Coordinates of C-alpha atoms and ligand atoms in Angstrom, one line a residue:
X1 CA 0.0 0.0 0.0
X2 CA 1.3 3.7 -0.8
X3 CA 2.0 5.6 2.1
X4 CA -0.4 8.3 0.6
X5 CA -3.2 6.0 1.0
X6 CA -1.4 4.7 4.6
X7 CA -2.0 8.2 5.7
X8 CA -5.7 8.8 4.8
X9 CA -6.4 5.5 6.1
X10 CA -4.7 6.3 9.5
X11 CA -6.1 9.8 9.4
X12 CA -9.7 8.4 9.2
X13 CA -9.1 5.8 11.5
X14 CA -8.1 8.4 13.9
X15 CA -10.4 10.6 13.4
X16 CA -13.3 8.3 14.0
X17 CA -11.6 6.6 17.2
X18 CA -10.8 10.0 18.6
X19 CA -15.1 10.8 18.5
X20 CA -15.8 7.0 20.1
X21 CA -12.7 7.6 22.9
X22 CA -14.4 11.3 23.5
X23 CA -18.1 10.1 23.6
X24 CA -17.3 7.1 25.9
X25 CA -15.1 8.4 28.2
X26 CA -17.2 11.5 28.5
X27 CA -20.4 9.2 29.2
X28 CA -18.7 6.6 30.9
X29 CA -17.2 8.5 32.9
X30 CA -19.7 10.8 33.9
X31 CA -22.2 7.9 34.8
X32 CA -19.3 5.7 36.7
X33 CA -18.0 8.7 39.0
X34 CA -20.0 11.7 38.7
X35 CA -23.2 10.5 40.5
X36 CA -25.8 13.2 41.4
X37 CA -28.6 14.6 39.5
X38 CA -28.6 16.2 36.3
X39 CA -31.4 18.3 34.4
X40 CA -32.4 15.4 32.4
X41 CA -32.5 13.2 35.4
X42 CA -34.5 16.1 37.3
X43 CA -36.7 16.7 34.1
X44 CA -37.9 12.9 33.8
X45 CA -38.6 12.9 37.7
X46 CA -41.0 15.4 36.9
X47 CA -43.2 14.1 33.8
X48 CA -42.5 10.2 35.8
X49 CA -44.4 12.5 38.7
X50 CA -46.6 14.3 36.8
X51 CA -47.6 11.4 34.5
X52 CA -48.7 9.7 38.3
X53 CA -50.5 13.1 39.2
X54 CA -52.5 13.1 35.5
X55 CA -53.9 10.1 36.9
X56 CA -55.7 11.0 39.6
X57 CA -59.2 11.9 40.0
X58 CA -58.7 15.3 42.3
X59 CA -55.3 16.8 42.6
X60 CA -55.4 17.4 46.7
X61 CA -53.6 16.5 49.5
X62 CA -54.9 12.7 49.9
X63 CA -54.0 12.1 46.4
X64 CA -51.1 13.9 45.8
X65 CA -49.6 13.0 49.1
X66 CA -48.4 9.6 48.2
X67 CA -47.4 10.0 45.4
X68 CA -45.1 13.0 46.2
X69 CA -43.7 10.6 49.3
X70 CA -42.9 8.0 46.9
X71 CA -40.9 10.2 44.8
X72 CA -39.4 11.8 47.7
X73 CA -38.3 8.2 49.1
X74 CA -36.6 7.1 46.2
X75 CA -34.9 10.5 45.9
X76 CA -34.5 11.9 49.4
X77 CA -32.2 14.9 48.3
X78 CA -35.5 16.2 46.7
X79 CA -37.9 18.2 47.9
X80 CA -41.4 17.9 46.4
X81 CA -44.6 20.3 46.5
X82 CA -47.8 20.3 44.8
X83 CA -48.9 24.3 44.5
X84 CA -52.3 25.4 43.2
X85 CA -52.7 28.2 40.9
X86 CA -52.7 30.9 43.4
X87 CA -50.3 29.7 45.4
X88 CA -51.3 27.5 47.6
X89 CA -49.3 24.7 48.7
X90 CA -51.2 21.5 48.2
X91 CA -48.3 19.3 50.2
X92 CA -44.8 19.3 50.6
X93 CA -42.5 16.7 51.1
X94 CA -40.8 18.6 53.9
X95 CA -44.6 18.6 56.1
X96 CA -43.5 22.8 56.3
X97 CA -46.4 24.4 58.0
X98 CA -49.1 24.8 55.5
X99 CA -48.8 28.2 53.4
X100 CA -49.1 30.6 50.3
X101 CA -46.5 31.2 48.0
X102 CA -46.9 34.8 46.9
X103 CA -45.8 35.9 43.6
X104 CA -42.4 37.8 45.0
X105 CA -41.8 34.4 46.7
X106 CA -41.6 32.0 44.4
X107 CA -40.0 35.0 41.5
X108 CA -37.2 35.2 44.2
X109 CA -36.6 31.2 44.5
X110 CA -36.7 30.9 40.5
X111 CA -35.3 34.1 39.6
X112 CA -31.6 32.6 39.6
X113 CA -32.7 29.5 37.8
X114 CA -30.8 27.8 35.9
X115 CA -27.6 30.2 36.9
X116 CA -27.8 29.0 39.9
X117 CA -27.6 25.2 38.6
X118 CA -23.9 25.7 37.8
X119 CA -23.9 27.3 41.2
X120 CA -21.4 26.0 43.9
X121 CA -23.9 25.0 46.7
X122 CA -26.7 27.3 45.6
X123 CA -30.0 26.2 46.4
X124 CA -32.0 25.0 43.2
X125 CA -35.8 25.0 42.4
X126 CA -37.5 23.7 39.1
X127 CA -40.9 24.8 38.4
X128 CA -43.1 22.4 36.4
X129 CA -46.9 23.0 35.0
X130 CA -49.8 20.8 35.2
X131 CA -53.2 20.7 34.3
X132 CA -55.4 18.5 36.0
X133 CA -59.0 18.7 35.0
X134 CA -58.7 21.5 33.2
X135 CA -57.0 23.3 35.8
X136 CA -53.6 24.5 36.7
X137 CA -50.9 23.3 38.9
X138 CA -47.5 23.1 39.5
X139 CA -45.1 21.3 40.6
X140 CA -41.6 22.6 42.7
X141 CA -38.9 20.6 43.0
X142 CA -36.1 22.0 45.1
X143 CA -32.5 20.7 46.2
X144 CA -29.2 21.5 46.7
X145 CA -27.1 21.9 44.6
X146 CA -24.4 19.6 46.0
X147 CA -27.1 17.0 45.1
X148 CA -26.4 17.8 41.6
X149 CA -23.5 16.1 39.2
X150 CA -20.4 17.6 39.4
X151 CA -20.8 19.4 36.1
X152 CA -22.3 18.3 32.7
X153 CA -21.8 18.7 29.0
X154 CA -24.8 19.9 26.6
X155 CA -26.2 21.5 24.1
X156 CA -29.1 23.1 23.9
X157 CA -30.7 22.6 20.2
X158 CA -34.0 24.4 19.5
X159 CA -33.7 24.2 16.2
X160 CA -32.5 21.8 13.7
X161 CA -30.3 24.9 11.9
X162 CA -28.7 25.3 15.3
X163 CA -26.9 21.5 14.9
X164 CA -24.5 23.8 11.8
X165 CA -23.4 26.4 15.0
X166 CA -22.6 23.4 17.0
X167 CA -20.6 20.8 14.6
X168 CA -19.5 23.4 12.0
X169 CA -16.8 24.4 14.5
X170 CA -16.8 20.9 16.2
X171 CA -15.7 20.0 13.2
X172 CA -13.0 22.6 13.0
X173 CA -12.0 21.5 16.5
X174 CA -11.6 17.9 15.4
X175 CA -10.4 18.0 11.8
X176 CA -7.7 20.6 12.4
X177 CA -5.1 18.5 14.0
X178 CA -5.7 15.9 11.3
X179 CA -5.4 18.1 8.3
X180 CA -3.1 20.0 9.4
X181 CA -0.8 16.9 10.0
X182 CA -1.8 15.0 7.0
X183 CA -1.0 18.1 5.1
X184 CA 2.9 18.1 7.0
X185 CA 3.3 14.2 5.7
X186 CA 2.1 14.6 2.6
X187 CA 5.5 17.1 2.0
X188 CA 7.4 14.8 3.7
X189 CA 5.8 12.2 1.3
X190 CA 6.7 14.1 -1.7
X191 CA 9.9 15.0 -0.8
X192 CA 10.9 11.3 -0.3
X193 CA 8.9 10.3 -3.9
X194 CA 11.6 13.0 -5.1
X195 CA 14.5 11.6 -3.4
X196 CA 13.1 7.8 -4.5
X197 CA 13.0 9.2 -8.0
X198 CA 16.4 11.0 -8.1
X199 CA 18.2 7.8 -6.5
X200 CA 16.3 5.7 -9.4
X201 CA 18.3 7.7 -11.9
X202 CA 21.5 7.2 -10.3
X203 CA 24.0 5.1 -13.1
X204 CA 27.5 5.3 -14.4
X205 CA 25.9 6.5 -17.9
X206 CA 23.0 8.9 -16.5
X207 CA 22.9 12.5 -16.1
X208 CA 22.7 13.3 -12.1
X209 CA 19.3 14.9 -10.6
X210 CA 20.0 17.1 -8.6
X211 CA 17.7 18.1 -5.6
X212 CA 17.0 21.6 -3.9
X213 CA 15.9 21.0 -1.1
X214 CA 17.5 23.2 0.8
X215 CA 15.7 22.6 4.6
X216 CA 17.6 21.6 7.1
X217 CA 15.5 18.7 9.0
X218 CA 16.8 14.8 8.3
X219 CA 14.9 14.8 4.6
X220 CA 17.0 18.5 3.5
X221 CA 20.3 16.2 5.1
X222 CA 19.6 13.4 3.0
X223 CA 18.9 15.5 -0.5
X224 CA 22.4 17.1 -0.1
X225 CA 24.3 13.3 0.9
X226 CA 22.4 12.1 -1.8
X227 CA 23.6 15.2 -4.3
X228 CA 27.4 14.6 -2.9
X229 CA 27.0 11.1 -3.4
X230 CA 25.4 11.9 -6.7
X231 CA 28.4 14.5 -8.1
X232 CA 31.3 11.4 -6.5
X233 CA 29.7 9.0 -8.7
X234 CA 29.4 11.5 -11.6
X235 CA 33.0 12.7 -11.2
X236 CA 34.4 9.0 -10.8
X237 CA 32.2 7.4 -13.8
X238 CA 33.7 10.2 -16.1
X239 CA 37.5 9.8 -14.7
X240 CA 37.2 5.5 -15.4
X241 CA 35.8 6.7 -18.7
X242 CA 38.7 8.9 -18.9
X243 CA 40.9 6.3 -17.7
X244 CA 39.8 3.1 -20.1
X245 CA 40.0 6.0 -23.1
X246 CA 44.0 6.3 -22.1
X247 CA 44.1 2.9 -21.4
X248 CA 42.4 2.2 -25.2
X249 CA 45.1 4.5 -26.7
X250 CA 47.8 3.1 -25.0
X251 CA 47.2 -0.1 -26.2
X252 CA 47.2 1.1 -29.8
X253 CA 50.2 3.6 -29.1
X254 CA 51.5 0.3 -28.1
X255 CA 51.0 -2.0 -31.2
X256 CA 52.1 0.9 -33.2
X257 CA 55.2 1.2 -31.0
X258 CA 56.3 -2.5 -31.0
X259 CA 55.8 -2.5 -34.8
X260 CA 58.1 0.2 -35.7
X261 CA 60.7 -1.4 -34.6
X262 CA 59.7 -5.0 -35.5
X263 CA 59.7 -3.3 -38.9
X264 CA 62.9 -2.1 -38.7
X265 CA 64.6 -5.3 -37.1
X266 CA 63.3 -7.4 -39.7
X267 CA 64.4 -5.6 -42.3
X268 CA 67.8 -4.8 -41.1
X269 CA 68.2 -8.7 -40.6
X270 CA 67.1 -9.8 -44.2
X271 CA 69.9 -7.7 -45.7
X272 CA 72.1 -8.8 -43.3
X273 CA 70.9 -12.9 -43.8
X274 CA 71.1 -12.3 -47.8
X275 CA 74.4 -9.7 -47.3
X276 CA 72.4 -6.7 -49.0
X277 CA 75.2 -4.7 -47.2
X278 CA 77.6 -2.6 -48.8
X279 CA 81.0 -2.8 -46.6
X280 CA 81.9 -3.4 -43.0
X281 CA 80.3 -0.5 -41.2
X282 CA 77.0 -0.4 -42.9
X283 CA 77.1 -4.0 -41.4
X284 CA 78.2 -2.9 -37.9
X285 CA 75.4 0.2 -38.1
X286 CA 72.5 -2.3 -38.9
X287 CA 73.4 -4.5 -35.8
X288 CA 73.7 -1.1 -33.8
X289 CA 70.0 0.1 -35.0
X290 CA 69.1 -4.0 -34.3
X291 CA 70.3 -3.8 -30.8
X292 CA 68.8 -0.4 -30.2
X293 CA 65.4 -1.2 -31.2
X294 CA 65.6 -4.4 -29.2
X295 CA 66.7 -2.4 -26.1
X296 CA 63.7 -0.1 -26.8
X297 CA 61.3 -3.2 -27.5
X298 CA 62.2 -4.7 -23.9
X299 CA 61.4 -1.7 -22.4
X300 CA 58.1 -1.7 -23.9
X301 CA 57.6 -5.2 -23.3
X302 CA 59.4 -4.3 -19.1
X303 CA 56.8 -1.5 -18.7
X304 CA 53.6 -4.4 -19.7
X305 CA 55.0 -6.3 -17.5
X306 CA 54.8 -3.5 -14.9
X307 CA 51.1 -2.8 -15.8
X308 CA 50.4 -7.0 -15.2
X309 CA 51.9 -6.3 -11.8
X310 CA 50.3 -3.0 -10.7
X311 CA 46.9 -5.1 -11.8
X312 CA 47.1 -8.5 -10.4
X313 CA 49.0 -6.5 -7.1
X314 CA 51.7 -8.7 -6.7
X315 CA 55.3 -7.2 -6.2
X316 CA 58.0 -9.1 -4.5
X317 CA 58.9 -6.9 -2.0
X318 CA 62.2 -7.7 -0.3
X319 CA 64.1 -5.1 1.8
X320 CA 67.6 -6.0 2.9
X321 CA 70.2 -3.4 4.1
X322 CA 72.2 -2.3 1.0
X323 CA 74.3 1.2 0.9
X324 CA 72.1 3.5 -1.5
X325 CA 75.1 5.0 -2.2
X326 CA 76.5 2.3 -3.8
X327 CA 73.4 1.7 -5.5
X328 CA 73.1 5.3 -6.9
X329 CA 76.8 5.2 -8.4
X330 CA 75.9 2.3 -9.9
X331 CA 73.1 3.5 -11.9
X332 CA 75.0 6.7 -12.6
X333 CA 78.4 4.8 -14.3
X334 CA 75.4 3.1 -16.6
X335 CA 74.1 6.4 -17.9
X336 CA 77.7 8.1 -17.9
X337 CA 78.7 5.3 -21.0
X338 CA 75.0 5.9 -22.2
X339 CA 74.9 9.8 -22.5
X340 CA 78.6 9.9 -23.4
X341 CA 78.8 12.2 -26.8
X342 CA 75.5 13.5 -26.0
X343 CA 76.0 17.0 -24.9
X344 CA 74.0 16.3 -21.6
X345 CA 76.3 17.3 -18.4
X346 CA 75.8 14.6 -15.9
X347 CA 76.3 16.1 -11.9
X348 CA 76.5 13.1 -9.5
X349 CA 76.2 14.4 -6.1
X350 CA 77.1 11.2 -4.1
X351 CA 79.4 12.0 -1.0
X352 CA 82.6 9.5 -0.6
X353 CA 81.7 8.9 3.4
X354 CA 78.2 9.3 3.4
X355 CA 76.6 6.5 5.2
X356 CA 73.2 5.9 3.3
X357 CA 72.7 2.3 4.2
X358 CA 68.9 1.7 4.6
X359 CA 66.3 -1.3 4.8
X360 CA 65.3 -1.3 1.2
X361 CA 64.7 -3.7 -1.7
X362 CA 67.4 -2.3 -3.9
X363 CA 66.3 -4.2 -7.0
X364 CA 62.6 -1.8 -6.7
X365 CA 64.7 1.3 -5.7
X366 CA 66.7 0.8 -8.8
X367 CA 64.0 0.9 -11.3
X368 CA 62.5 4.1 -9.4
X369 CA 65.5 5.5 -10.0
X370 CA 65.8 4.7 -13.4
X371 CA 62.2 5.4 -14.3
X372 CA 63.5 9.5 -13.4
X373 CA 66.9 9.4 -14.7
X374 CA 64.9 7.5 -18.2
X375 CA 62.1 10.4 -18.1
X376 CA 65.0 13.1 -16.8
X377 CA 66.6 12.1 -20.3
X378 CA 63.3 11.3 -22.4
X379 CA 61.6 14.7 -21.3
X380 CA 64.0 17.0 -20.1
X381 CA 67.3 16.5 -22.7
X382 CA 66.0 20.1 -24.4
X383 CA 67.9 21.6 -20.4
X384 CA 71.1 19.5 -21.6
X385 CA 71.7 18.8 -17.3
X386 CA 71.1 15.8 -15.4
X387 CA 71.7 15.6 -12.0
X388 CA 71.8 13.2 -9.4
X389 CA 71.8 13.4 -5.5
X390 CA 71.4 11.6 -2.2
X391 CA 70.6 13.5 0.7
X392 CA 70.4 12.4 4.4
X393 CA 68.2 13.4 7.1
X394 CA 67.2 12.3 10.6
X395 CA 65.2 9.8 9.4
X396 CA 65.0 9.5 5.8
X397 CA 66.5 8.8 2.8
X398 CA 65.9 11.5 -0.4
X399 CA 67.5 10.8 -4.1
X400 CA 67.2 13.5 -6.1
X401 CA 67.2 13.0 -10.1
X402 CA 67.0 17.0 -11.4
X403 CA 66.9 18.1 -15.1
X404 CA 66.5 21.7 -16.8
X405 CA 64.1 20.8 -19.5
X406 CA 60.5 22.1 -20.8
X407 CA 58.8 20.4 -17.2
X408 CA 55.8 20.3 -16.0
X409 CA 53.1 22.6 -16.0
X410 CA 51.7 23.3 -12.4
X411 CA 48.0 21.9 -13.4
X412 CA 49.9 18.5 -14.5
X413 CA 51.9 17.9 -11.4
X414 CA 49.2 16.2 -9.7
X415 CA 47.9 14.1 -12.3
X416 CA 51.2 12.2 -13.9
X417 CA 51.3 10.2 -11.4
X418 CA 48.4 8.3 -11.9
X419 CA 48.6 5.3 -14.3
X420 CA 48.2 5.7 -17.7
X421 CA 48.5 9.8 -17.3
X422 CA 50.8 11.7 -20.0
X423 CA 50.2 15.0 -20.3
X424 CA 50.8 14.9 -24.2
X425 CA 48.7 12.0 -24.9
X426 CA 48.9 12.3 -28.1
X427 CA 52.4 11.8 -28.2
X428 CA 53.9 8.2 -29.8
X429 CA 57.2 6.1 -28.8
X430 CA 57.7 7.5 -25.4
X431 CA 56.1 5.7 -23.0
X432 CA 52.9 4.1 -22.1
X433 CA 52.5 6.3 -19.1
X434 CA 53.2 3.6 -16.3
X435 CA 56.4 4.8 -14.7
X436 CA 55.8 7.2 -12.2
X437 CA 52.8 4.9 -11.1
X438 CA 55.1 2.2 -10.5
X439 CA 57.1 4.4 -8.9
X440 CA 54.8 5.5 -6.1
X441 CA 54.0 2.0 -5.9
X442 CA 57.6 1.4 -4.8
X443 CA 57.5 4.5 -2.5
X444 CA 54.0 2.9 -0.7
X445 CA 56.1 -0.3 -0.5
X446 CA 58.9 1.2 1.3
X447 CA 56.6 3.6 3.6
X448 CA 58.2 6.3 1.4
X449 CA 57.2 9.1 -1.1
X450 CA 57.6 10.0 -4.3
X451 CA 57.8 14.5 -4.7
X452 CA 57.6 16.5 -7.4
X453 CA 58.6 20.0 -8.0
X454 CA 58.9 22.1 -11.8
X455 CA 59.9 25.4 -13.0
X456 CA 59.4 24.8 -16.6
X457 CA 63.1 25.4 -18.6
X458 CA 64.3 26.2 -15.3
X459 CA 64.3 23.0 -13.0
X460 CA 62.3 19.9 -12.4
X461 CA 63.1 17.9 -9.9
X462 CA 61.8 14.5 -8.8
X463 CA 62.6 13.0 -4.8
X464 CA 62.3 10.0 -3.9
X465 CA 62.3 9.7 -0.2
X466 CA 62.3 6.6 1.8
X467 CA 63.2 5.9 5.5
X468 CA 66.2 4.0 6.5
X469 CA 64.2 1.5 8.1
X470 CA 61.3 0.4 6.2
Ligands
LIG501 P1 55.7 7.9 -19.6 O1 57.0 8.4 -19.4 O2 55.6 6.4 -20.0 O3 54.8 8.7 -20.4 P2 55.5 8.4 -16.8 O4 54.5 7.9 -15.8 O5 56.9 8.0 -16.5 O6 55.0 7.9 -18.2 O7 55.4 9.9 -16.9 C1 54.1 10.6 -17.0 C2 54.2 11.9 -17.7 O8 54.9 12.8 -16.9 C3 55.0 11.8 -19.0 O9 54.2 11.5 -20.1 C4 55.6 13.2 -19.1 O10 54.7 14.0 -19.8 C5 55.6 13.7 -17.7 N1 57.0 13.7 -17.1 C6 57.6 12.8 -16.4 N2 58.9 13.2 -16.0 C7 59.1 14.4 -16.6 C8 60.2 15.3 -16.7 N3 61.4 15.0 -16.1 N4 60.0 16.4 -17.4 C9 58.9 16.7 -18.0 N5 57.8 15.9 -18.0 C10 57.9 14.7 -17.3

C-alpha cells in the first residue's frame, strides 16, 4: 500500500476513534464517578411525577400525598410540593407548615434559575406546570445543589439549523489536528517520492538529478548526501571513462610502438641474412640500430610487465640493508657510458663517506630510480643537465634526479602520477604512461614518497624519499 493512501487510512481511523474515545469516556465516565442529578435526570422525575399526578381523579392532598412521598423516598435529596394556581401549597414533602407562595416568593426562588444550577452550593428550584382537569398546577422541585452532578456537557438545540453552529466548528475543532498533519506528511511524502526518484536515476551513464531541497530537517540532510554522493559517482564514472580511453590509446600507441621497430629489425636482418650490405660498417650500423630497437622493445615489453603487476597487485617486496650510495653510483656509471657524446652534463652528487645504508629492496629502488633518470633524459634532454643526488636526514633517505628541460606545468603535477596519465597524450614512442605509477607503488612499499617539483626550462626535480628502516 502507498503511504499516501497509509495516511488517509490512518487519518480516518483516527479521526473516528478520537469521536468513540471522546463520547465514551465522557459518558462513561460521567455515569461511573460523577453520581448526582442532572437536568435530564430532574426533568424525567417530573413528567414520571406528573404522568402519576395526571392520573388522579382530584389533585389534593390525599391524592397527591403519596405520590409526592414515593418520589421523595426514592430520591431523598429532593424536595417535592404540589402548588395550586394561586399559590397555595397543596403538600410538601418537607410537612412545612401549610402556606401561600406569593408571587415575590416564588419570583425570588426561581429568579436565579438555571444560573444557579452551575452554582457552587446554591440552592435550586425547578418549576413544572400541570393541568389536572382542566386546571392548573404546578409542581416545585427543590434541592441543593451539592445534590447535583459535578458538572455536565450539553447543548441546547432548539432548532435543527442550530446543529451547523454546534458541529460546523466541532468539526474545525476535530479535523484541524488531522489536516493539518496530513497536510505536513504529505510534504514529507513528496519529498521522499523525489528523493526515490532522483536515486532511481543514479547510473554510471545517467545524467545526475540534482535536488534543492534546501531545509535543514533529516529529509533536507539526506537531499544534499544524496547530491554529494550523486556529483562522486558522476565525477568518478567520467575519470574510469577517462581512464579506459587512455588505457584504449595506450594499447594502440603500443601495437604501433612495437611495430616500428619489428619493422625495422626485420628488415635490417634480411639484408644482413642475404648480405644486402655494402661494406663493414653499414654491417656494424644495422646491428647497432638492431640492438637499439631491441633495447627499446624490452622496455616496452618491461613497462607491460609492470602494468600486469600493478593489476594482479603482486610485487616481490624484499628489503635488505644495501648502501644507496653504492646503489646510486651504480646506476649513474650506466648512464655516464650511455649519455657519453650527448652533450647532456651529468652532476652526481654522491658524497665518498656518506653513510646511506637503509632497509630497502634495492632491485625496486633501482627501477625508481631509473624510471627519473629515463624520463630526466626522455623529457627533459632540451635543459642539456642531469643531475643526481642523495641526501640524508634524521630519518630518511631522499635521491634526487634533477633536469632543466621544458617540465611540467603546475595543473599536470598532480595528475602524472596516476597510471596511464601523459600530459601529451597524443604523443607516440615515449612511453605508455606507467612509470611514475610504478614508482609511487615502490615508494608505498617502502613507507616512502615519491615528490615533485617544476619550474618549466628552469628545473624539475623529482625526490624520492624513503626511511632508513622500512
Ligand atoms: P611515460 O614516461 O611512460 O609517459 P610516466 O608515468 O613516466 O609515463 O610519466 C608521465 C608523464 O609525466 C610523462 O608522459 C611526461 O609528460 C611527464 N614527465 C615525467 N617526467 C618528466 C620530466 N622530467 N620532465 C617533463 N615531464 C615529465
Amino acid at each position: 500500500m502507498r503511504s499516501r493512501t497509509k495516511l488517509w487510512l490512518v487519518m480516518l481511523i483516527s479521526v473516528a476513534s478520537s469521536i468513540i474515545l471522546f463520547l465514551v469516556t465522557m459518558f462513561v465516565s460521567g455515569s461511573l464517578w460523577d453520581k448526582g442529578y442532572s437536568l435530564n435526570i430532574l426533568n424525567t422525575i417530573s413528567q414520571e411525577t406528573r404522568a402519576l399526578i395526571s392520573e388522579v381523579q382530584a389533585p389534593g392532598k390525599e391524592q397527591i400525598q403519596p405520590i409526592l412521598d414515593t418520589v421523595h423516598q426514592q430520591h431523598p435529596e429532593l424536595r417535592l410540593e404540589w402548588v395550586a394556581a394561586d399559590g397555595t401549597v397543596i403538600y410538601d414533602t418537607s410537612h412545612e407548615p401549610e402556606r401561600r407562595y406569593d408571587f415575590a416568593e416564588l419570583a425570588y426562588r426561581v429568579a436565579n434559575m438555571p444560573n444557579n444550577m452551575w452554582g457552587e452550593n446554591a440552592p435550586i428550584t425547578l418549576v413544572y406546570t400541570e393541568s389536572v382537569n382542566g386546571n392548573p398546577f404546578y409542581l416545585i422541585l427543590n434541592l441543593h445543589g451539592e445534590a447535583m452532578k459535578m458538572g455536565q456537557f450539553f447543548f441546547y438545540v432548539r432548532t435543527n439549523e442550530s446543529l451547523i453552529f454546534i458541529f460546523l466548528p466541532l468539526l474545525w475543532l476535530l479535523l484541524l489536528p488531522y489536516l493539518s498533519s496530513l497536510w505536513y506528511f504529505s510534504s514529507i511524502n513528496r519529498r521522499i517520492g523525489k528523493l526515490n526518484h532522483a536515486l532511481a536515476q543514479v547510473g554510471l551513464r545517467q545524467e545526475v538529478v540534482v535536488l534543492h531541497d534546501k531545509s535543514k530537517d533529516e529529509i533536507g540532510e539526506l537531499a544534499r548526501h544524496y547530491n554529494a554522493m550523486a556529483k562522486r559517482i558522476h565525477d568518478q564514472a567520467a575519470e574510469i571513462e577517462q581512464f579506459d580511453s587512455r588505457r584504449r590509446l595506450l594499447l594502440s600507441n603500443l601495437s604501433h610502438d612495437l611495430r616500428t621497430p619489428l619493422t625495422m629489425i626485420l628488415g635490417y636482418a634480411e639484408t644482413i641474412r642475404t648480405h644486402s650490405y655494402k661494406e663493414g660498417d653499414e654491417l656494424q650500423n644495422h646491428a647497432r640500430i638492431i640492438l637499439q630497437r631491441s633495447r627499446y622493445m624490452d622496455s616496452l615489453l618491461d613497462q607491460l610487465l609492470d602494468i600486469t603487476k600493478q593489476d594482479s597487485n603482486v610485487y616481490e617486496f624484499k628489503p635488505v640493508s644495501v648502501s644507496v650510495s653504492e646503489l646510486i653510483r651504480k646506476v649513474a656509471a650506466d648512464y655516464f657510458l650511455f649519455l657519453d657524446g650527448q652533450n647532456i652534463e651529468v652532476d652526481v652528487d654522491v658524497p665518498e663517506e656518506f653513510d646511506s645504508v637503509a632497509l630497502v629492496d634495492a632491485s625496486l629502488i633501482e627501477r625508481a630510480l631509473r624510471n627519473l633518470i629515463d624520463n630526466a633524459i626522455r623529457y627533459g634532454s632540451g635543459g642539456q643537465y642531469l643531475g643526481i643526488a642523495i641526501v640524508r636526514h634524521e630519518e630518511w633517505i631522499s635521491i634526487y634526479v634533477k633536469d632543466r628541460g621544458k617540465g611540467i606545468e603546475p595543473e599536470y603535477l598532480n595528475r602524472i602520477f596516476e597510471r596511464f596519465y601523459r600530459v601529451d597524450d597524443g604523443r607516440r614512442g615515449e612511453g605508455l604512461g606507467i612509470g611514475l605509477s610504478f614508482v609511487r607503488d615502490i615508494m608505498e612499499l617502502h613507507c616512502g614518497q615519491v615528490l615533485v617539483s617544476s619550474k618549466p626550462n628552469k628545473e624539475t626535480v623529482f625526490e624520492l624519499r624513503f626511511p632508513k628502516r622500512a
